[in-house]
PDB file of C-alpha atoms in Angstrom:
ATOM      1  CA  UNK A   1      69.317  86.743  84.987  1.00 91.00           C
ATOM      2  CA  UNK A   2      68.712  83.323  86.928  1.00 98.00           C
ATOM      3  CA  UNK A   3      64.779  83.881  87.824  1.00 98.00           C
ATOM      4  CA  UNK A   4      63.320  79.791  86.805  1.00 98.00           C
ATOM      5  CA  UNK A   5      63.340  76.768  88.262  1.00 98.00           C
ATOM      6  CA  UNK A   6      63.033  74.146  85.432  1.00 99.00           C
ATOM      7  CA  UNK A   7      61.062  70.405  86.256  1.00 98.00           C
ATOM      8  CA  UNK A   8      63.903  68.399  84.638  1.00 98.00           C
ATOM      9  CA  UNK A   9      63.038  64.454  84.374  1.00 98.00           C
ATOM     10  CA  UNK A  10      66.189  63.010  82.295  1.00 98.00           C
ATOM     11  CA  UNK A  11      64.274  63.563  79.194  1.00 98.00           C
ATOM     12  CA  UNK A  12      65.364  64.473  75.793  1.00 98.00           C
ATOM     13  CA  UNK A  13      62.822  67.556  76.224  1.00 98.00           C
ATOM     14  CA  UNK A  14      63.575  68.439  79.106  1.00 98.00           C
ATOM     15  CA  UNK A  15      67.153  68.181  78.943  1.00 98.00           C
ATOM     16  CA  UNK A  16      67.122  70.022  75.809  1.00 98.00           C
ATOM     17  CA  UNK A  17      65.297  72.665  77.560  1.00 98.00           C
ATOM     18  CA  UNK A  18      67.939  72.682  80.564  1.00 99.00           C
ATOM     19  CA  UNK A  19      70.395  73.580  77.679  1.00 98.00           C
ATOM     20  CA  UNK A  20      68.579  75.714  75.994  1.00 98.00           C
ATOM     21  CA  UNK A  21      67.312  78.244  79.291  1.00 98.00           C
ATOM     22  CA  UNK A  22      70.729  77.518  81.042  1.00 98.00           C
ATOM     23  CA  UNK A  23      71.317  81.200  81.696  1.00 98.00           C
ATOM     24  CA  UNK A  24      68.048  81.641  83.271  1.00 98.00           C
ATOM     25  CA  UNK A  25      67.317  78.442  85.138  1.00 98.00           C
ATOM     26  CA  UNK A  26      68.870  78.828  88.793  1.00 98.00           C
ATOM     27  CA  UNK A  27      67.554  75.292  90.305  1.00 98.00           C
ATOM     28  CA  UNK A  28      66.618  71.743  88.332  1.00 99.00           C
ATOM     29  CA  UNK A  29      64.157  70.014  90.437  1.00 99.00           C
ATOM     30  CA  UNK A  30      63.585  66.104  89.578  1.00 98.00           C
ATOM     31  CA  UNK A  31      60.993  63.961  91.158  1.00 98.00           C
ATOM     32  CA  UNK A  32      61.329  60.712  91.914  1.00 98.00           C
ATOM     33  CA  UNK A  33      57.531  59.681  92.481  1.00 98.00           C
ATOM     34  CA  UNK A  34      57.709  55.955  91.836  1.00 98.00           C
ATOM     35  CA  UNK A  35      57.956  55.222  88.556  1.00 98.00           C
ATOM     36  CA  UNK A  36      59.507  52.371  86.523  1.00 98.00           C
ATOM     37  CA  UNK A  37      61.666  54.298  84.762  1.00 98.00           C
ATOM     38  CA  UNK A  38      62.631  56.965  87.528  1.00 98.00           C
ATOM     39  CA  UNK A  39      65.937  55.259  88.036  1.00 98.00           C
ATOM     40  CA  UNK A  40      67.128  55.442  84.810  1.00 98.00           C
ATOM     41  CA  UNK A  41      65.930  59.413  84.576  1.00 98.00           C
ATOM     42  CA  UNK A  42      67.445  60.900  87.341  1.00 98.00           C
ATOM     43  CA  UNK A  43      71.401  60.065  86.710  1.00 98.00           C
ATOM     44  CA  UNK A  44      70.780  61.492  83.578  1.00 98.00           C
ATOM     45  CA  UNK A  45      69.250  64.686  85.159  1.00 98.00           C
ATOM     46  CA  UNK A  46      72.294  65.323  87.685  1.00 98.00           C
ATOM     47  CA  UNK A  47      74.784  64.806  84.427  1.00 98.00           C
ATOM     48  CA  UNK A  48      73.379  67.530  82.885  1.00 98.00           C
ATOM     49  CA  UNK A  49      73.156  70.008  85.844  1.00 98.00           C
ATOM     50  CA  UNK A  50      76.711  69.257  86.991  1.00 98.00           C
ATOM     51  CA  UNK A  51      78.044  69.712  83.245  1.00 98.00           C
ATOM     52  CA  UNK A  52      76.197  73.120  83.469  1.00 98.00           C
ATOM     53  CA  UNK A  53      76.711  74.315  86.505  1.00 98.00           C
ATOM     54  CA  UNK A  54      73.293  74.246  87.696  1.00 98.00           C
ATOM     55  CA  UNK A  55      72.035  72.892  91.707  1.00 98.00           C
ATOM     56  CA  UNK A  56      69.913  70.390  91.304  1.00 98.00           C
ATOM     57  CA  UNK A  57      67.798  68.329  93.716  1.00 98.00           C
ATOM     58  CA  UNK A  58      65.944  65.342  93.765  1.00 98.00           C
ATOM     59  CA  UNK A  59      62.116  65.867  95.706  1.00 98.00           C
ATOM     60  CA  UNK A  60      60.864  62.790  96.299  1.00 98.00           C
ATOM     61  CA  UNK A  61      56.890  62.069  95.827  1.00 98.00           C
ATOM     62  CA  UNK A  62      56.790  58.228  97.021  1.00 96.00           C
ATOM     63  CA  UNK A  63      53.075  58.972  97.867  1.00 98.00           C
ATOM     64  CA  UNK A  64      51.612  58.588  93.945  1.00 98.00           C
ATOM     65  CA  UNK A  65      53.302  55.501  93.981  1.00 96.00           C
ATOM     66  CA  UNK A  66      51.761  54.145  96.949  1.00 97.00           C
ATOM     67  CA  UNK A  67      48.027  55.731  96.291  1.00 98.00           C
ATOM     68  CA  UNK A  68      47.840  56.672  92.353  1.00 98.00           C
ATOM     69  CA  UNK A  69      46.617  53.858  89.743  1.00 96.00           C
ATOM     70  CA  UNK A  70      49.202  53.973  86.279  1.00 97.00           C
ATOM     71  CA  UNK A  71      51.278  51.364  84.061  1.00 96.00           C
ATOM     72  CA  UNK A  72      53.752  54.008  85.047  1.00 96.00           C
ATOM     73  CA  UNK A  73      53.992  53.601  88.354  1.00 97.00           C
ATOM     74  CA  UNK A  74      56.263  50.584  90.041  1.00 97.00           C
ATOM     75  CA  UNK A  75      53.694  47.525  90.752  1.00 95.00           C
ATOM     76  CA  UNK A  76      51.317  48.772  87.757  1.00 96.00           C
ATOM     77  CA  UNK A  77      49.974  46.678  84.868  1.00 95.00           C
ATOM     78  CA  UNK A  78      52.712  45.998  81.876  1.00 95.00           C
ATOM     79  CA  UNK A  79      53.591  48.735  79.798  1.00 95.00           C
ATOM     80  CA  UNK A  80      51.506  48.914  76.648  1.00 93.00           C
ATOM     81  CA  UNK A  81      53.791  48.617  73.226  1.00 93.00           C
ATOM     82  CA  UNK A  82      51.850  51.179  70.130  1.00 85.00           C
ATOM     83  CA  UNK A  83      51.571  54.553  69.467  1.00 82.00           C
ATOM     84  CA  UNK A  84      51.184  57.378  71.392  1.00 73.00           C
ATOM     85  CA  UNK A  85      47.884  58.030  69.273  1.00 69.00           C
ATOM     86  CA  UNK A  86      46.714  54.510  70.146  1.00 68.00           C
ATOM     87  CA  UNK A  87      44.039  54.096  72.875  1.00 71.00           C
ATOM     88  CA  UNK A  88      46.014  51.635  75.060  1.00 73.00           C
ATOM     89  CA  UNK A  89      48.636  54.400  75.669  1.00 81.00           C
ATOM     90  CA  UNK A  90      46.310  56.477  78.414  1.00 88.00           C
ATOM     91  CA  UNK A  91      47.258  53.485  81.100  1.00 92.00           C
ATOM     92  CA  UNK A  92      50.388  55.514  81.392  1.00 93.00           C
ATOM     93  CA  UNK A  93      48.661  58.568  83.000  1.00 93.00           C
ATOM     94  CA  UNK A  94      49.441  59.190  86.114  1.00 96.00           C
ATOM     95  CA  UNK A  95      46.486  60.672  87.262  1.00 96.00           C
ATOM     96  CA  UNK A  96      47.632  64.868  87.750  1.00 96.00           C
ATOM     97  CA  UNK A  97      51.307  64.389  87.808  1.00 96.00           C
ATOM     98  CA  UNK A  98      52.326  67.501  85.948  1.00 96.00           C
ATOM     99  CA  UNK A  99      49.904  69.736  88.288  1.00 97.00           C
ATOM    100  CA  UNK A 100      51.289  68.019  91.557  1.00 98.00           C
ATOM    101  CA  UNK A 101      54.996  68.242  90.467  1.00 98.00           C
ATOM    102  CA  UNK A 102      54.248  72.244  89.384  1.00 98.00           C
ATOM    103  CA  UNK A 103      52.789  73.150  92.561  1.00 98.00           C
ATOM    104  CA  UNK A 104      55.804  71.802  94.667  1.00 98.00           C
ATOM    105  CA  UNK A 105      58.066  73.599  92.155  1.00 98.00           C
ATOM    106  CA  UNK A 106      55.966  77.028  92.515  1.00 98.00           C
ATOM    107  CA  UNK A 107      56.295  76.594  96.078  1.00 98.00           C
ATOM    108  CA  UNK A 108      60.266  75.742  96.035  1.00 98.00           C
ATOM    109  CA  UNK A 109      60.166  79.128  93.479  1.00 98.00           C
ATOM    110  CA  UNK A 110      58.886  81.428  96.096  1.00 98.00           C
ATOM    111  CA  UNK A 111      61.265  79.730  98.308  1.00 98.00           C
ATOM    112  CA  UNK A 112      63.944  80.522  96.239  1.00 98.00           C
ATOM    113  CA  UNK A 113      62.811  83.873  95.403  1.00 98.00           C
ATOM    114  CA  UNK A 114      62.373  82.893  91.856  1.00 98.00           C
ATOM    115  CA  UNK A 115      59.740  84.496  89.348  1.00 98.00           C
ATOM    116  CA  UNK A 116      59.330  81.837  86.715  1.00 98.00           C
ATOM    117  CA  UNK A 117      58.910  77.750  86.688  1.00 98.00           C
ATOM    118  CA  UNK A 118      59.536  75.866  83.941  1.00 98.00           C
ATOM    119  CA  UNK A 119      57.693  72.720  82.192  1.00 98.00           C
ATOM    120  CA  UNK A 120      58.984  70.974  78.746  1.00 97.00           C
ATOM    121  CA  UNK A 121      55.599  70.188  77.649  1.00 96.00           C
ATOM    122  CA  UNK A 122      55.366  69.927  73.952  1.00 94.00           C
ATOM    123  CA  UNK A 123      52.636  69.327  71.189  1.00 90.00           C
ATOM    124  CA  UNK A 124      52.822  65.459  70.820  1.00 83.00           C
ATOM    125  CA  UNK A 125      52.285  65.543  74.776  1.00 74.00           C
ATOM    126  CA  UNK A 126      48.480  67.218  74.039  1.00 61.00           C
ATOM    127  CA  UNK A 127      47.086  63.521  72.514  1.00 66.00           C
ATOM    128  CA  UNK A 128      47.634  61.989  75.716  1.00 78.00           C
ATOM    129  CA  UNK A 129      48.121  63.877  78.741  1.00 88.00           C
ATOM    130  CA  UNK A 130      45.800  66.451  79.730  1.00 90.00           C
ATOM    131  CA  UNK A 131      48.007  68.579  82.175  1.00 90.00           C
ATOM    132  CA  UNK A 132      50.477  68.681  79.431  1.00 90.00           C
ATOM    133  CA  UNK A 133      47.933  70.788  77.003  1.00 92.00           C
ATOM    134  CA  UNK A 134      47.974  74.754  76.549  1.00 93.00           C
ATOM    135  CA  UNK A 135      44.694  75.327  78.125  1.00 95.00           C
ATOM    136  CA  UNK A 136      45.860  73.687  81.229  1.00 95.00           C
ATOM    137  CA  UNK A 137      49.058  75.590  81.201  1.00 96.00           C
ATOM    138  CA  UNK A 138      47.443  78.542  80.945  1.00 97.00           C
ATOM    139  CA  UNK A 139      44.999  77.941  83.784  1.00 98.00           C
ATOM    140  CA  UNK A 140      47.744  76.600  86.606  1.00 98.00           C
ATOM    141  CA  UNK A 141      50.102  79.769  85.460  1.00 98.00           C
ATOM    142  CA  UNK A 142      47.284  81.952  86.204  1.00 98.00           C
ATOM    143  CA  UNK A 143      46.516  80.510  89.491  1.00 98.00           C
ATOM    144  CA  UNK A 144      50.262  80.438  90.476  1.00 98.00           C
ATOM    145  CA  UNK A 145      50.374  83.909  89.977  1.00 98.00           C
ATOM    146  CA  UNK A 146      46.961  85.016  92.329  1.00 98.00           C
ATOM    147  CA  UNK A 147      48.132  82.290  94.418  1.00 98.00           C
ATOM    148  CA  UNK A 148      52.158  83.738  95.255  1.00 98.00           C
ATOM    149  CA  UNK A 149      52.987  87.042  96.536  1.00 98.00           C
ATOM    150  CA  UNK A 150      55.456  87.192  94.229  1.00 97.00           C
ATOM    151  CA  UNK A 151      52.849  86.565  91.129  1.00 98.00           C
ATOM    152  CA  UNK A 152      55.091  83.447  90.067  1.00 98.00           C
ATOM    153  CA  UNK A 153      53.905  82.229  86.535  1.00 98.00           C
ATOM    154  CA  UNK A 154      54.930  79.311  83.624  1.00 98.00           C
ATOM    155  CA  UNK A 155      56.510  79.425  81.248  1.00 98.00           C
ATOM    156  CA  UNK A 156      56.324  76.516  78.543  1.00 97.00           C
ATOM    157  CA  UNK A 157      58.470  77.617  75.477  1.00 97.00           C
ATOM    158  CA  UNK A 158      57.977  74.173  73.923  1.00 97.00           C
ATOM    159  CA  UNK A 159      53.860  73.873  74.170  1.00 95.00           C
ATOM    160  CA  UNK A 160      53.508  74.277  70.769  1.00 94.00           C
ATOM    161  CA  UNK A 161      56.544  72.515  69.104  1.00 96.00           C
ATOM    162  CA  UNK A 162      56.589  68.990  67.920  1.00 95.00           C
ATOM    163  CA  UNK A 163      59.040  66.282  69.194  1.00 96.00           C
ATOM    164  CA  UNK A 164      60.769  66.902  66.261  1.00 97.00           C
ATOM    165  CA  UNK A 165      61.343  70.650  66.732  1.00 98.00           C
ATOM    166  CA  UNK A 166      63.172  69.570  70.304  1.00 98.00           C
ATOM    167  CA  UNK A 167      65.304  67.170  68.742  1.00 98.00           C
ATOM    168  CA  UNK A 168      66.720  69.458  66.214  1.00 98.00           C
ATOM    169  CA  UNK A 169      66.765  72.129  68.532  1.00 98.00           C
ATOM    170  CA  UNK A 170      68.544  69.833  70.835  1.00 98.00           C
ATOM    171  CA  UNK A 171      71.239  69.162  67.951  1.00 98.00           C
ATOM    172  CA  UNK A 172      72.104  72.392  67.396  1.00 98.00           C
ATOM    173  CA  UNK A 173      73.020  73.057  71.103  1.00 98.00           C
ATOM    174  CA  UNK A 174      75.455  69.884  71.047  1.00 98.00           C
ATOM    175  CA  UNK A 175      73.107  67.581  73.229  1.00 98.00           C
ATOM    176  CA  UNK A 176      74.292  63.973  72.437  1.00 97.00           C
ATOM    177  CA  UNK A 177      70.708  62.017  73.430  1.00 98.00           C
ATOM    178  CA  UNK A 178      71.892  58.820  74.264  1.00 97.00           C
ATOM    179  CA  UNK A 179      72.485  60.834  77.634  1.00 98.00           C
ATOM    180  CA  UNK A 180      69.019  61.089  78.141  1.00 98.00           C
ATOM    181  CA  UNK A 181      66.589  58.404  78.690  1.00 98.00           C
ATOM    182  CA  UNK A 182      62.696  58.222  77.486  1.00 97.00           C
ATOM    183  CA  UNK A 183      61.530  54.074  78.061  1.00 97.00           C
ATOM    184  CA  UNK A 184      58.353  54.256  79.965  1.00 96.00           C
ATOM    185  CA  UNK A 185      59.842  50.576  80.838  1.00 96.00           C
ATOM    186  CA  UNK A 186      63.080  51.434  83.024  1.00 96.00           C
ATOM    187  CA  UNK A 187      65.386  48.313  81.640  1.00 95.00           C
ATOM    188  CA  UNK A 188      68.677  48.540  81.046  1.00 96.00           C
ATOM    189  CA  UNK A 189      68.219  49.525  77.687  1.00 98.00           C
ATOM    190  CA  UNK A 190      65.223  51.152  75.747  1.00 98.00           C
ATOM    191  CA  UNK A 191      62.628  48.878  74.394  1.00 97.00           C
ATOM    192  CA  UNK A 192      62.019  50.536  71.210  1.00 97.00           C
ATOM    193  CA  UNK A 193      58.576  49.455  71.011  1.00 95.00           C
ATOM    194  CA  UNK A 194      56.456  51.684  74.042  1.00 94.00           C
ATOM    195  CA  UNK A 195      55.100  54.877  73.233  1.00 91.00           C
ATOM    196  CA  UNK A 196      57.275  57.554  74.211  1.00 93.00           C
ATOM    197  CA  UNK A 197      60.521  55.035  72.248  1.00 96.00           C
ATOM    198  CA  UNK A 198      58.791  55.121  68.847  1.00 94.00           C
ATOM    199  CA  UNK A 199      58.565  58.609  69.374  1.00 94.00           C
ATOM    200  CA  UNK A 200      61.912  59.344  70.488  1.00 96.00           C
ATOM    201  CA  UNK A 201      62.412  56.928  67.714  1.00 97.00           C
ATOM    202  CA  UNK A 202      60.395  59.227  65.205  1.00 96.00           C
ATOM    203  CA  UNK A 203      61.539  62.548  66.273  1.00 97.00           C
ATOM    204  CA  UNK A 204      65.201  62.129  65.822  1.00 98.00           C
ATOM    205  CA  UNK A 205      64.618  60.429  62.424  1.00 98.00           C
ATOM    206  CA  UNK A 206      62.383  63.198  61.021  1.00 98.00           C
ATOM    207  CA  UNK A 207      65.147  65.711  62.396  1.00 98.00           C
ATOM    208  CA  UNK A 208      67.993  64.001  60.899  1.00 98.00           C
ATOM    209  CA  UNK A 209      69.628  63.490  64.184  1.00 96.00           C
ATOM    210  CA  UNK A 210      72.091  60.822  64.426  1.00 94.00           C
ATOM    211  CA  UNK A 211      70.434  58.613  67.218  1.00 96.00           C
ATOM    212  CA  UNK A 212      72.899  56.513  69.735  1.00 95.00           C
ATOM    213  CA  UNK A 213      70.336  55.199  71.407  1.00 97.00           C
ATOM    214  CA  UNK A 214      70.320  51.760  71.918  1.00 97.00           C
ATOM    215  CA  UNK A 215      67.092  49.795  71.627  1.00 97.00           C
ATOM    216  CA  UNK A 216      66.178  46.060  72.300  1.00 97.00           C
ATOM    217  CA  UNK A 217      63.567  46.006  69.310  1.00 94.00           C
TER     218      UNK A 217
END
């Protein structure tokens, strides 16, 4: 039964997730909301959807471009290189993304007379960003569902695997990654040297997936 609309980015977890719910997710939304690497995301995103059969649609958010402060976000400071763990990564927060993108996709839900929407948060995510975390997820779902008529809720299969976990899982349903992009940069190639690349980097290393990604550094 087709009852979720998935938040699909271009992501390796995301996409993975896309595969993985395919015979439950009825529409991929992607939002383009102004960040550097939101051009290299989104192709990815519709190549996925049209493989499996699934609408898709772009919702444009230009406004936390224009208003929010991030490294992120087009016309930001540089993207820090490090560790997710480090303390220079939390210049790539965009202030409340994940809770703005979920409450359009609730909305577009009820729309769509669907019951569930889903988010590819995962553990590695918690460090960092604090909409990603399981409290938080567990907080918005319950407000989605007094706040709908139709009691819409999350669900977040992922919250508590690692990157790792994804990437395997990922393997196993046939996802080749180099279709996918991660670079918090948005070049023409990954940097291999910003957070979420050394932990692409990481994750398919520690699952002993062959990775044909390819990396300036």
């Amino acid at each position: 039964m087709k009852d979720c609309i998935l938040i699909l980015s271009g992501g390796m977890d995301s996409v993975t997730l896309l595969h993985d719910y395919r015979e439950r997710i009825a529409l991929a939304v992607t939002f383009d909301y102004g960040s550097k690497h939101n051009a290299r995301e989104i192709p990815f995103a519709r190549l996925h959807c049209q493989r499996l059969g699934i609408e898709h649609i772009v919702v444009p958010l230009a406004f936390m471009g224009q208003y929010f402060k991030s490294s992120l976000l087009i016309g930001g400071e540089d993207i820090p290189d490090g560790h997710y763990a480090d303390d220079n990564m939390h210049s790539t927060v965009v202030p409340f993304r994940n809770g703005i993108m979920l409450s359009v996709a609730v909305g577009l839900a009820e729309s769509r007379g669907l019951q569930h929407v889903m988010m590819a948060n995962h553990s590695g995510d918690h460090t960092i960003y604090p909409d990603c975390r399981p409290e938080f997820v567990e907080a918005f779902s319950a407000a989605a569902q007094v706040g709908t008529f139709p009691g819409i809720t999350l669900l977040t299969p992922y919250t508590h695997w690692t990157k790792t976990d994804i990437a395997r899982r990922g393997h196993e349903l046939g996802i080749d990654y180099s279709e996918t992009w991660s670079c918090y940069k948005g070049g023409d190639h990954h940097c291999g040297t910003c957070g979420t690349c050394v932990e692409r980097r990481e994750a398919l290393a520690e699952a002993g997936v062959p990775d044909n990604t390819i990396y300036l550094h």
